[in-house]
Structure formats: C-alpha cells, structure tokens
mmCIF file of C-alpha atoms in Angstrom:
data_model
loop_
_atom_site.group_PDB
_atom_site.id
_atom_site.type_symbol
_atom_site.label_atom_id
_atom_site.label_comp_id
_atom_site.label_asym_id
_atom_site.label_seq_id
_atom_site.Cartn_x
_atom_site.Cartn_y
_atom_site.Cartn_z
ATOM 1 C CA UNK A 4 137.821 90.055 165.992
ATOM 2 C CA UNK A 5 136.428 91.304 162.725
ATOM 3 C CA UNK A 6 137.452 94.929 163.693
ATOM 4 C CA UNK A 7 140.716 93.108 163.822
ATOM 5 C CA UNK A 8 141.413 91.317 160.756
ATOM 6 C CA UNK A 9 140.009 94.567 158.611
ATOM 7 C CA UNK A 10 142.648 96.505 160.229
ATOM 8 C CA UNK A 11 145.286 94.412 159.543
ATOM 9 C CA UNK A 12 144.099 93.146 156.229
ATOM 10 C CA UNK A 13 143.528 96.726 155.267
ATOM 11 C CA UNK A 14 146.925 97.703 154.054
ATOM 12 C CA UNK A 15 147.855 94.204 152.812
ATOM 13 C CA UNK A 16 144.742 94.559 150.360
ATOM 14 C CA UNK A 17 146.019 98.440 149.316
ATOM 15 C CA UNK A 18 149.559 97.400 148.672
ATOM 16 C CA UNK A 19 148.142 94.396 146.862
ATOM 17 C CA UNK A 20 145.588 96.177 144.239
ATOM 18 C CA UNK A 21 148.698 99.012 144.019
ATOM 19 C CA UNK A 22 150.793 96.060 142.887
ATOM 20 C CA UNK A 23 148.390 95.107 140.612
ATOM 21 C CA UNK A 24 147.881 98.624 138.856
ATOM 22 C CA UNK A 25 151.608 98.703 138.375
ATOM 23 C CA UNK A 26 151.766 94.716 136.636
ATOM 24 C CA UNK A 27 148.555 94.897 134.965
ATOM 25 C CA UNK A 28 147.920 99.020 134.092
ATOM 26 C CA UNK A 29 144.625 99.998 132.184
ATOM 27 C CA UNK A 30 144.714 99.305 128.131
ATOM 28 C CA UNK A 31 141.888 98.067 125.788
ATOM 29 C CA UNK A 32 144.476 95.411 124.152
ATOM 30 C CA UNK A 33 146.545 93.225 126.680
ATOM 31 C CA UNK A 34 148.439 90.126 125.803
ATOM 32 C CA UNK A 35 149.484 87.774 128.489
ATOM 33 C CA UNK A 36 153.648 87.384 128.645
ATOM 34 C CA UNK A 37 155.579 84.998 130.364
ATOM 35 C CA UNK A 38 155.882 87.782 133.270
ATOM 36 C CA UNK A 39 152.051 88.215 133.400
ATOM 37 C CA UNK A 40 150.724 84.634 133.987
ATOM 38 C CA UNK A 41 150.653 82.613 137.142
ATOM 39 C CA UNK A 42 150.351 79.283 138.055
ATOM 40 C CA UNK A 43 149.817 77.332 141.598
ATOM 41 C CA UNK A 44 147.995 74.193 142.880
ATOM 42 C CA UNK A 45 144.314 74.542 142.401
ATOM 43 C CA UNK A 46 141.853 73.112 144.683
ATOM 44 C CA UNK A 47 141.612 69.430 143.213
ATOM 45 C CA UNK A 48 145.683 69.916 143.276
ATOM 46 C CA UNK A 49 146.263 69.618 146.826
ATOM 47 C CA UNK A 50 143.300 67.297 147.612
ATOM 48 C CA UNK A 51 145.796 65.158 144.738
ATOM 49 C CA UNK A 52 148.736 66.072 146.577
ATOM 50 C CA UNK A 53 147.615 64.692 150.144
ATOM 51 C CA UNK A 54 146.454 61.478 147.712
ATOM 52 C CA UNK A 55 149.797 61.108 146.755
ATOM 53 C CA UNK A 56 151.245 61.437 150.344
ATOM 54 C CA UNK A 57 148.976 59.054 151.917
ATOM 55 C CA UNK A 58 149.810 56.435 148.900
ATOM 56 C CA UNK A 59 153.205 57.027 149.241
ATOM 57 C CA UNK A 60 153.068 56.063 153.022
ATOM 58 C CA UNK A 61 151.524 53.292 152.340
ATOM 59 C CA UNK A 62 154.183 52.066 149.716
ATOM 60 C CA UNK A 63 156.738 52.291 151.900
ATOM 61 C CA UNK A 64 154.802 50.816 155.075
ATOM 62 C CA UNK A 65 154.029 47.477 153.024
ATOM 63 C CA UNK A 66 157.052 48.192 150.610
ATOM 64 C CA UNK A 67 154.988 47.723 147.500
ATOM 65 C CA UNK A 68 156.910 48.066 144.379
ATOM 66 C CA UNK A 69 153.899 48.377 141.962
ATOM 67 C CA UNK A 70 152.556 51.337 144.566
ATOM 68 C CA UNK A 71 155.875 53.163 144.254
ATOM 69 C CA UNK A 72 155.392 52.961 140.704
ATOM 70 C CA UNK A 73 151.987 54.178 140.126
ATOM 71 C CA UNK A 74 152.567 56.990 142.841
ATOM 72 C CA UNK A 75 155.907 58.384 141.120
ATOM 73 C CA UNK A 76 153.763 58.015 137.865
ATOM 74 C CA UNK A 77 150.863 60.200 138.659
ATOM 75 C CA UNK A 78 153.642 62.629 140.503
ATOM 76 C CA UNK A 79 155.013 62.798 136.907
ATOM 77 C CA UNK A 80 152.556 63.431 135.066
ATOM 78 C CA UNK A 81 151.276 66.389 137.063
ATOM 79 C CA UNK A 82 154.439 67.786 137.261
ATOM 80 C CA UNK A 83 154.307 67.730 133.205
ATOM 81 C CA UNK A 84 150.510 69.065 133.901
ATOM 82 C CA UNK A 85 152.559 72.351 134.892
ATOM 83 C CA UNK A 86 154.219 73.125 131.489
ATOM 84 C CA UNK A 87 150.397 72.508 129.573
ATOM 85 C CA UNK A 88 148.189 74.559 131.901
ATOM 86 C CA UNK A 89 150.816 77.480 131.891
ATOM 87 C CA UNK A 90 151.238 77.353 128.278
ATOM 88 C CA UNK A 91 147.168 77.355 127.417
ATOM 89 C CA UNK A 92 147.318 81.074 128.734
ATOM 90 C CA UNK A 93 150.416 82.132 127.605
ATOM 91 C CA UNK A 94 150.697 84.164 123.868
ATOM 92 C CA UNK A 95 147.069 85.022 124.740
ATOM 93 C CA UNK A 96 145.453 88.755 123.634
ATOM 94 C CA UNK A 97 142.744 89.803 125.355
ATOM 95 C CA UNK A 98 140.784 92.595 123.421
ATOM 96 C CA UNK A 99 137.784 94.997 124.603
ATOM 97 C CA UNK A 100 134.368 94.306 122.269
ATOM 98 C CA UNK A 101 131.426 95.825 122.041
ATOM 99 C CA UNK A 102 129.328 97.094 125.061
ATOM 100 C CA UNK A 103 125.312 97.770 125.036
ATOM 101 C CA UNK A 104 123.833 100.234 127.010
ATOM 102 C CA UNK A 105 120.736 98.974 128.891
ATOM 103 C CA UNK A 106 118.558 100.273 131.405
ATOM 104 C CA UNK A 107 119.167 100.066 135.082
ATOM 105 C CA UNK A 108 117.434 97.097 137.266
ATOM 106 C CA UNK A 109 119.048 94.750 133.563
ATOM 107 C CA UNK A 110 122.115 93.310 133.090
ATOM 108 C CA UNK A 111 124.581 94.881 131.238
ATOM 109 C CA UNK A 112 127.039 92.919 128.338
ATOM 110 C CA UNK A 113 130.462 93.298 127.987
ATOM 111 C CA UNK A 114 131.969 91.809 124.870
ATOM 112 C CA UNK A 115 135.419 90.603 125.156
ATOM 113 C CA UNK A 116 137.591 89.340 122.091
ATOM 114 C CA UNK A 117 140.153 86.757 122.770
ATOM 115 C CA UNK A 118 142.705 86.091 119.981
ATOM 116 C CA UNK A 119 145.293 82.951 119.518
ATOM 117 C CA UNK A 120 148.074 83.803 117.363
ATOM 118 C CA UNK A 121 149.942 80.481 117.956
ATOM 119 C CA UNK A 122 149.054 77.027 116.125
ATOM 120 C CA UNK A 123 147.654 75.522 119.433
ATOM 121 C CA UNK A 124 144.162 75.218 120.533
ATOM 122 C CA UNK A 125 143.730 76.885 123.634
ATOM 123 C CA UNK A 126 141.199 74.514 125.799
ATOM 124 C CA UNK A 127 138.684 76.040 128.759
ATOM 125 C CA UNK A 128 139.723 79.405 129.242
ATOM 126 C CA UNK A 129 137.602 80.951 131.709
ATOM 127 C CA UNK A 130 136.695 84.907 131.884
ATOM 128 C CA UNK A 131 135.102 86.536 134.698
ATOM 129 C CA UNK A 132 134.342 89.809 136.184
ATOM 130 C CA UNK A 133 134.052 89.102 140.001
ATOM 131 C CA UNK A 134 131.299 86.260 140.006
ATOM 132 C CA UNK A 135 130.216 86.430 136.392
ATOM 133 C CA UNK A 136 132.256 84.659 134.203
ATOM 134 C CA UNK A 137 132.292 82.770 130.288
ATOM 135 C CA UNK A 138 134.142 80.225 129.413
ATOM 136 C CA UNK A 139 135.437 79.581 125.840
ATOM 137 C CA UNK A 140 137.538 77.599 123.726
ATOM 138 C CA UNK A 141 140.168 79.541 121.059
ATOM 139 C CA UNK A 142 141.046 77.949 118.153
ATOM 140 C CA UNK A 143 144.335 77.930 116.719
ATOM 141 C CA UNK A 144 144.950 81.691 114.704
ATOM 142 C CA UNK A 145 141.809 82.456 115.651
ATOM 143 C CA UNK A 146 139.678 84.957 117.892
ATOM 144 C CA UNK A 147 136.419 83.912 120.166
ATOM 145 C CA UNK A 148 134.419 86.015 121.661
ATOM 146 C CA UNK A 149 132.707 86.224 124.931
ATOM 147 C CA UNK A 150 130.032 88.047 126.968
ATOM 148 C CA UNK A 151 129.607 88.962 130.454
ATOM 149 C CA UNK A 152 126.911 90.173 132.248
ATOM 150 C CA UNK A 153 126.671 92.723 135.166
ATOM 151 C CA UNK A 154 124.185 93.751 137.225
ATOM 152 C CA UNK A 155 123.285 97.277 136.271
ATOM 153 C CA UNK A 156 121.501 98.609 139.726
ATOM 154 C CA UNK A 157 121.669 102.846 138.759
ATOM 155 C CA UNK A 158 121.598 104.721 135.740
ATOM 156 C CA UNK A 159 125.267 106.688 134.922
ATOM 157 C CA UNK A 160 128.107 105.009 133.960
ATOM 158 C CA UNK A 161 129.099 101.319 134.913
ATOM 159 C CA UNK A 162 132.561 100.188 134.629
ATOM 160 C CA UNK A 163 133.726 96.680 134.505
ATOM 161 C CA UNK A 164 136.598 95.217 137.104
ATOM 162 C CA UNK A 165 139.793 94.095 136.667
ATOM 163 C CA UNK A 166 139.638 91.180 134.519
ATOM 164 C CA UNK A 167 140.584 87.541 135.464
ATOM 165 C CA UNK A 168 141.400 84.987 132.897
ATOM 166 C CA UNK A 169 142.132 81.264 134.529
ATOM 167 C CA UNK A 170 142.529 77.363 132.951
ATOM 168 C CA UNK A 171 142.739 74.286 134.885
ATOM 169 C CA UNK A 172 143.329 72.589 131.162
ATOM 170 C CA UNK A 173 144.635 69.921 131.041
ATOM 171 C CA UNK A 174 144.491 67.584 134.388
ATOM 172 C CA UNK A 175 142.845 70.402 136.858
ATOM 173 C CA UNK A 176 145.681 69.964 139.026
ATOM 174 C CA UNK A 177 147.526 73.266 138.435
ATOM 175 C CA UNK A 178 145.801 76.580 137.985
ATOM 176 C CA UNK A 179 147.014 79.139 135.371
ATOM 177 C CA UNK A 180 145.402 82.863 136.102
ATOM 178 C CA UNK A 181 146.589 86.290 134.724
ATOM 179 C CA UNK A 182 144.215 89.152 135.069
ATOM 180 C CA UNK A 183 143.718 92.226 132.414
ATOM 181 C CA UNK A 184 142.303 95.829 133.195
ATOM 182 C CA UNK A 185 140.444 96.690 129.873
ATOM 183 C CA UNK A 186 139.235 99.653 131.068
ATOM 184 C CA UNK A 187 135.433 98.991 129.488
ATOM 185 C CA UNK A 188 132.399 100.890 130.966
ATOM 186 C CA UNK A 189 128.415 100.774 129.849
ATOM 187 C CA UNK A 190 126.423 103.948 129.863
ATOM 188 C CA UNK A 191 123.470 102.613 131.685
ATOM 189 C CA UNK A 192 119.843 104.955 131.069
ATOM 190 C CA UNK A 193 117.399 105.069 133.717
ATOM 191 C CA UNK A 194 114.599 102.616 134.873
ATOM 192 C CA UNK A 195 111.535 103.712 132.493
ATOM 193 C CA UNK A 196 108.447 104.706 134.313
ATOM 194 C CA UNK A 197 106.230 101.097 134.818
ATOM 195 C CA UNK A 198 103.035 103.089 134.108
ATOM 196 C CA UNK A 199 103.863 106.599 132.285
ATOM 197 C CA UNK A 200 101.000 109.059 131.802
ATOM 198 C CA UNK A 201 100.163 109.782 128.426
ATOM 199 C CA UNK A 202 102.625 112.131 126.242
ATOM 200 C CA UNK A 203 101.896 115.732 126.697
ATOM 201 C CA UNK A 204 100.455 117.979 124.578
ATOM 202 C CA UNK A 205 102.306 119.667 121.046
ATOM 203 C CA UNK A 206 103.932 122.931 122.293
ATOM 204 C CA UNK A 207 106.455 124.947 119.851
ATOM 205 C CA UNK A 208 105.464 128.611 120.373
ATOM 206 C CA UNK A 209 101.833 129.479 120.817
ATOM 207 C CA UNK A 210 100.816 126.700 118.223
ATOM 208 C CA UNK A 211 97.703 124.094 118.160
ATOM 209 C CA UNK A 212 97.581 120.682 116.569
ATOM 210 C CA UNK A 213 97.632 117.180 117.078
ATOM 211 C CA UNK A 214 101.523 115.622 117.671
ATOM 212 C CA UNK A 215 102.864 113.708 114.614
ATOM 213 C CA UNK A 216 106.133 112.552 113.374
ATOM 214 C CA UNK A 217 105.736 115.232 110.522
ATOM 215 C CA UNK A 218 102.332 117.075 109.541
ATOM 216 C CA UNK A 219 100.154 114.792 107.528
ATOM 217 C CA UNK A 220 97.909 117.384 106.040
ATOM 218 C CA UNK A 221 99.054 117.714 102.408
ATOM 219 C CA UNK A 222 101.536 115.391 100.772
ATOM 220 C CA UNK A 223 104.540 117.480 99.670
ATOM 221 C CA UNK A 224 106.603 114.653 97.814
ATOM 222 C CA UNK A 225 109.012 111.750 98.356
ATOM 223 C CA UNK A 226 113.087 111.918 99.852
ATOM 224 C CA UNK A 227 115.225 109.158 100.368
ATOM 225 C CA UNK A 228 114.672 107.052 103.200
ATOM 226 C CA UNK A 229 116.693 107.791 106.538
ATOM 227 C CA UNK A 230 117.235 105.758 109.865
ATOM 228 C CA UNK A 231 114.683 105.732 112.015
ATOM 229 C CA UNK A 232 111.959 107.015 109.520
ATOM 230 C CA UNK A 233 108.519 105.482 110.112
ATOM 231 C CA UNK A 234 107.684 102.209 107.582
ATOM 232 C CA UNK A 235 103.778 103.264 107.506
ATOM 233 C CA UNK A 236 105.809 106.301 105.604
ATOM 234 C CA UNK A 237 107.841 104.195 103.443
ATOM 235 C CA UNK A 238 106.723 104.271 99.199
ATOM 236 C CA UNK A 239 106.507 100.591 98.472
ATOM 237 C CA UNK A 240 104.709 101.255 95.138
ATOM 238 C CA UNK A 241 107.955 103.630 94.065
ATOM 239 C CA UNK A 242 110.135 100.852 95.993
ATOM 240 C CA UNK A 243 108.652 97.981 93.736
ATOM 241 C CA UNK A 244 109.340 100.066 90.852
ATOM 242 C CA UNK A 245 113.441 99.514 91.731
ATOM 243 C CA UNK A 246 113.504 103.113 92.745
ATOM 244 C CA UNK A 247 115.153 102.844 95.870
ATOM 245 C CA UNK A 248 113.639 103.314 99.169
ATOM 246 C CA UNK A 249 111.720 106.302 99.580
ATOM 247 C CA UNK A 250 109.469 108.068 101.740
ATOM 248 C CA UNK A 251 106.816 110.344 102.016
ATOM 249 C CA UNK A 252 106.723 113.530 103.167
ATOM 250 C CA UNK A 253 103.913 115.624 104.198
ATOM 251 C CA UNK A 254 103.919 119.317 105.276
ATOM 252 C CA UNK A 255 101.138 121.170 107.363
ATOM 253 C CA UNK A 256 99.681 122.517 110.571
ATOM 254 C CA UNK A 257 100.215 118.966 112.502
ATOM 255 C CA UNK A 258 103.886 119.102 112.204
ATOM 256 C CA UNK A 259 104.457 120.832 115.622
ATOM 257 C CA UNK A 260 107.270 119.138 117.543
ATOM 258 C CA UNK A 261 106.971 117.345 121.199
ATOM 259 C CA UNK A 262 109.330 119.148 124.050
ATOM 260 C CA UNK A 263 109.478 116.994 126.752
ATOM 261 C CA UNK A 264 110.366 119.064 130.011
ATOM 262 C CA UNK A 265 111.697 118.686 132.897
ATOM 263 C CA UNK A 266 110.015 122.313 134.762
ATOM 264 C CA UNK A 267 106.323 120.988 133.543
ATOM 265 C CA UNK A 268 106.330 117.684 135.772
ATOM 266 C CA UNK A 269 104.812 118.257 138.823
ATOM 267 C CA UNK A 270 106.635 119.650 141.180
ATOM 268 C CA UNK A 271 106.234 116.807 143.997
ATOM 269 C CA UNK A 272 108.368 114.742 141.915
ATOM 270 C CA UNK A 273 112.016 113.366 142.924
ATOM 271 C CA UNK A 274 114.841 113.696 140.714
ATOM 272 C CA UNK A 275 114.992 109.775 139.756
ATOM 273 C CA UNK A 276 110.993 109.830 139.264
ATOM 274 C CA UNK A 277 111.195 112.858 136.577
ATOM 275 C CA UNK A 278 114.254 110.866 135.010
ATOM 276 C CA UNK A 279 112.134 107.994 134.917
ATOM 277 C CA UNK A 280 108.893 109.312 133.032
ATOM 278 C CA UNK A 281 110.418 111.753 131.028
ATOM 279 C CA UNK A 282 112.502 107.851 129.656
ATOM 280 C CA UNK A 283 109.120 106.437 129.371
ATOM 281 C CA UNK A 284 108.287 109.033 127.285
ATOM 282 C CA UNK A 285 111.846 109.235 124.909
ATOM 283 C CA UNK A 286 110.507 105.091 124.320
ATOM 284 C CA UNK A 287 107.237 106.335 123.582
ATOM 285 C CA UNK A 288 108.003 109.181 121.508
ATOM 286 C CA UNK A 289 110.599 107.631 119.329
ATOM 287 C CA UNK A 290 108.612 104.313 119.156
ATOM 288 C CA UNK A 291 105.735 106.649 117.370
ATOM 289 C CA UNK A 292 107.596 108.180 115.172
ATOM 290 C CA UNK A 293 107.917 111.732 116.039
ATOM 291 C CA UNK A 294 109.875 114.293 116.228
ATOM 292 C CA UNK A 295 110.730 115.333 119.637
ATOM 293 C CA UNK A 296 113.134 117.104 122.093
ATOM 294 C CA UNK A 297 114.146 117.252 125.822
ATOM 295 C CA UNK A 298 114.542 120.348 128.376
ATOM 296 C CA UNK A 299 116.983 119.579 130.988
ATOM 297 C CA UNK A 300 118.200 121.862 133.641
ATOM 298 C CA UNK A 301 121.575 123.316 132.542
ATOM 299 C CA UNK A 302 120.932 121.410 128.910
ATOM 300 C CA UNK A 303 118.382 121.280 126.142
ATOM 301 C CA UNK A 304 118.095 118.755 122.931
ATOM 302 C CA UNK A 305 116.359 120.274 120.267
ATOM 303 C CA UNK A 306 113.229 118.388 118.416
ATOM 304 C CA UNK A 307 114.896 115.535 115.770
ATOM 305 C CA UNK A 308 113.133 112.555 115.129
ATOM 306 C CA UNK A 309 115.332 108.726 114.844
ATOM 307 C CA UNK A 310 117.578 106.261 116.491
ATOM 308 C CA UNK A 311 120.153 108.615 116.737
ATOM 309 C CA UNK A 312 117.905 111.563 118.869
ATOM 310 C CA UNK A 313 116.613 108.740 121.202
ATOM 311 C CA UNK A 314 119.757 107.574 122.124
ATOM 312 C CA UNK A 315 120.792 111.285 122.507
ATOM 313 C CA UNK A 316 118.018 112.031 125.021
ATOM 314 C CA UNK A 317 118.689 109.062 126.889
ATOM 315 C CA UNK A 318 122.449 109.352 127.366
ATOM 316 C CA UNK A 319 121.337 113.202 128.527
ATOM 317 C CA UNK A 320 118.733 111.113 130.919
ATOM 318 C CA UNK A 321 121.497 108.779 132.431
ATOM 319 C CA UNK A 322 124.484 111.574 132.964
ATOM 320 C CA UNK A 323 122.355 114.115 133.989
ATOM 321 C CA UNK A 324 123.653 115.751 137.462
ATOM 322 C CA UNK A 325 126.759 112.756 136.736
ATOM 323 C CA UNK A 326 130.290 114.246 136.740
ATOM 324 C CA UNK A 327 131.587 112.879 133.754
ATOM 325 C CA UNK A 328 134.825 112.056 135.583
ATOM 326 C CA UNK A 329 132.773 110.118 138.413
#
C-alpha cells in the first residue's frame, strides 16, 4: 500500500514544489501581495463549521427563533473573520537577517526581519522552517525580528527551507499562510575534538623555542591595539594616561609560529577525526593568543594571529573536500 501511495503521490509532490519555485522564486527580500497569500478553514474552523450545522438543525427541528439568530450571528462574524486574518499577512516584507555559524551536533540561528509598512498592528504571525517556528507581533511602521533554530547534524554548509509565514489572528477560524524562499544558509564548522591532545610543538624552518603569541624575550615597544590581540598585552598604564589603547610588543627567539597539519596526524585517523582535532586545536590556539596557521591538502593558511584567522581556519575546516556548489 505504501509502495502505492509514494508512487502516486510522487509526481503530485514534484509538480507541487515546481509550482511553488515558479510563485515563490529565491530572493533575500519578499513582500507578500494579494497574489501570494492564502487563506482556508483552519482546524478549529471546521470543528466551528460542523458546530454551526448541528445548531442549525436543531433550530429548525424545534423552530427556535433566538437559535436562528445566534447561529446566523456567529456565521457572520466568521465570515468577517475572513477579511481580518487575510489582511494581518497582507503588505507584509519578509527580510533575511543575520546568520551565526556554529558547530555541528548545535543548533544553528537564522535571523529573519519582518517589516510593517502599513498603520496596522499585525497580531500572531507565526514563522517556521519545517517544525521550528517563532512567533511575533509587528507593530505598525515597524520591523521585528525573529530567530529560528535548526539542527546542525554535519559540518559544510546548511541551508534553510522554504519559508512559511501563517496567522489564525483574529477568531482562529480562518488560516492565512504565504510562504517565502530567502535563500539563507549557515556555514556550519566541525564537531571539536571532546578531548584534544595537547598543541604540537613550534615548527617554522629548523627553529627551537617555546610557542607564543609573539616572542616575549625583549620588549621592542608599543602599537595600537588590534582585534583579537591578547589583554595580558594590553598598556593600561599608557591607556590611563588617555593615550589610547595600546599594546606591547616584544621581539625574540620565542616568536616561532604554530602550523597545524593535516600530514603530521597519525595516519590511522579518518577524515572527520583529523577535521575534528585539528578544530580543537584552531579553539585552542586562538584562545591563547598565538599566532598560528593550517596545512590542508590542496590549501594552506599562513600563520596570523586574531578573530579574523580563526574564523579563516575554520571555514577552511568545514568546506574542506565540500563542492562549494553542493
């Protein structure tokens, strides 16, 4: 039976996402129109509707005046339900926010932006991706924002689905649903290693010394202070003095830089398990301060130090042997 209804469900479900490419196509701004919003009994509508049926019958089987009249007043005012429901979606813009990458095994955020150009409130509009869903309120010329959450099971890129935005405002007798394909995706880094070993060893040629961010054998002056610089580093005696934020920089033999490589693991090691410890040790690295770089196969980061090297390394972690088209 199952074999069945896939078979003949199959198409049905291809012509129906096809018609929804060519109503709803792929844009980071999308404003709902009169031609884009839909509206049907919801759940709690029929349920109402067989109320009304079975008081109706029973109006005219007893031919209570008083019945006919509170039946054909409900009746009304669901039937004025219609124009209020449809019209809390309608003049809606639906934006794409900001997304944070994350790690996989967490849940990844997708910020949405909804804006109300009109001088009505718009009441319980509800969001959702699949299962996950927000619901939010919108002023009147105003924007709210939203996030959703999706389970981020493997590193590489994570795209969000098509969009659904839905209100049962005001009686929760009609639905009103439109649906919006933003086009948003997460870069999602791989699971760190639980229990990493210890960072290997200073190599940059032949060299010796112990790893640092910079050397700390001789102090060599002050610079202005950059992202991701260390605060042990930080002159708060020259900072006190309303001289800006500086910091200090040293210069000597324990300045060699960390390369973390991919040929030195061990060789017993799985693709995901080297992707995982050599993460382990970007978090460690940049959490210490130093100045570091990753060897890839096919790619190779040079030593930097900051927020802006981490994330480097990491996005290299999560795409690596990832079509960027996949």
């Amino acid at each position: 039976m199952s074999v069945f209804l896939s078979t003949v469900l199959s198409p049905l479900t291809r012509r129906w996402q096809r018609w929804l490419q060519r109503r709803h196509p792929v844009a980071r701004v999308q404003k709902l129109t009169q031609q884009r919003v839909y509206i049907f009994l919801s759940r709690s509508g029929l349920a109402f509707c067989a109320m009304l049926l079975a008081m109706l019958g029973g109006a005219i089987n007893y031919d209570l005046a008083l019945a006919y009249l509170l039946v054909f007043l409900l009746a009304a005012m669901a039937v004025v339900s219609i124009f209020h429901t449809f019209r809390n979606l309608l003049g809606l813009q639906i934006a794409v926010g900001r997304v944070e990458p994350c790690f996989a095994g967490e849940a990844a955020r997708f910020e949405l932006l909804v804006e109300n150009g009109s001088t009505l409130a718009r009441q319980h509009i509800v969001l959702s991706y699949d299962a996950a869903q927000a619901e939010l309120d919108v002023p009147a010329q105003d924007t709210a924002r939203a996030w959703i959450s999706l389970s981020a099971a493997q590193r590489g890129w994570l795209s969000a689905p098509r969009l659904r935005i839905a209100s049962h405002w005001p009686l929760g007798v009609f639905q009103a649903w439109s649906y919006a394909h933003l086009g948003q995706r997460v870069l999602v880094y791989p699971r760190p290693e639980a229990e990493a070993p210890p960072l290997p060893g200073a190599a940059e040629g032949v060299g010796e010394g112990v790893v640092t961010a910079r050397g700390q054998d001789d102090f060599a002056g002050l610079r202005p202070f950059q992202r991701g610089d260390s605060p042990r580093h930080v002159a708060w005696k020259a900072a006190a003095r309303d001289d800006g934020l500086m910091v200090k920089e040293f210069h000597g033999e324990a300045s060699l830089a960390l390369w973390l490589d991919w040929d030195a693991l061990p060789a017993r090691m799985a693709q995901e398990e080297r992707l995982a410890r050599l993460c382990a040790w970007v978090l460690a690295a940049h959490a210490g301060g130093l100045s570091f770089g990753l060897s890839l196969p096919g790619q190779r980061l040079p030593p930097e130090h900051g927020d802006a090297q981490r994330d480097a390394c990491l996005a290299a972690l999560a795409l690596h042997g990832i079509r960027e088209d996949a």
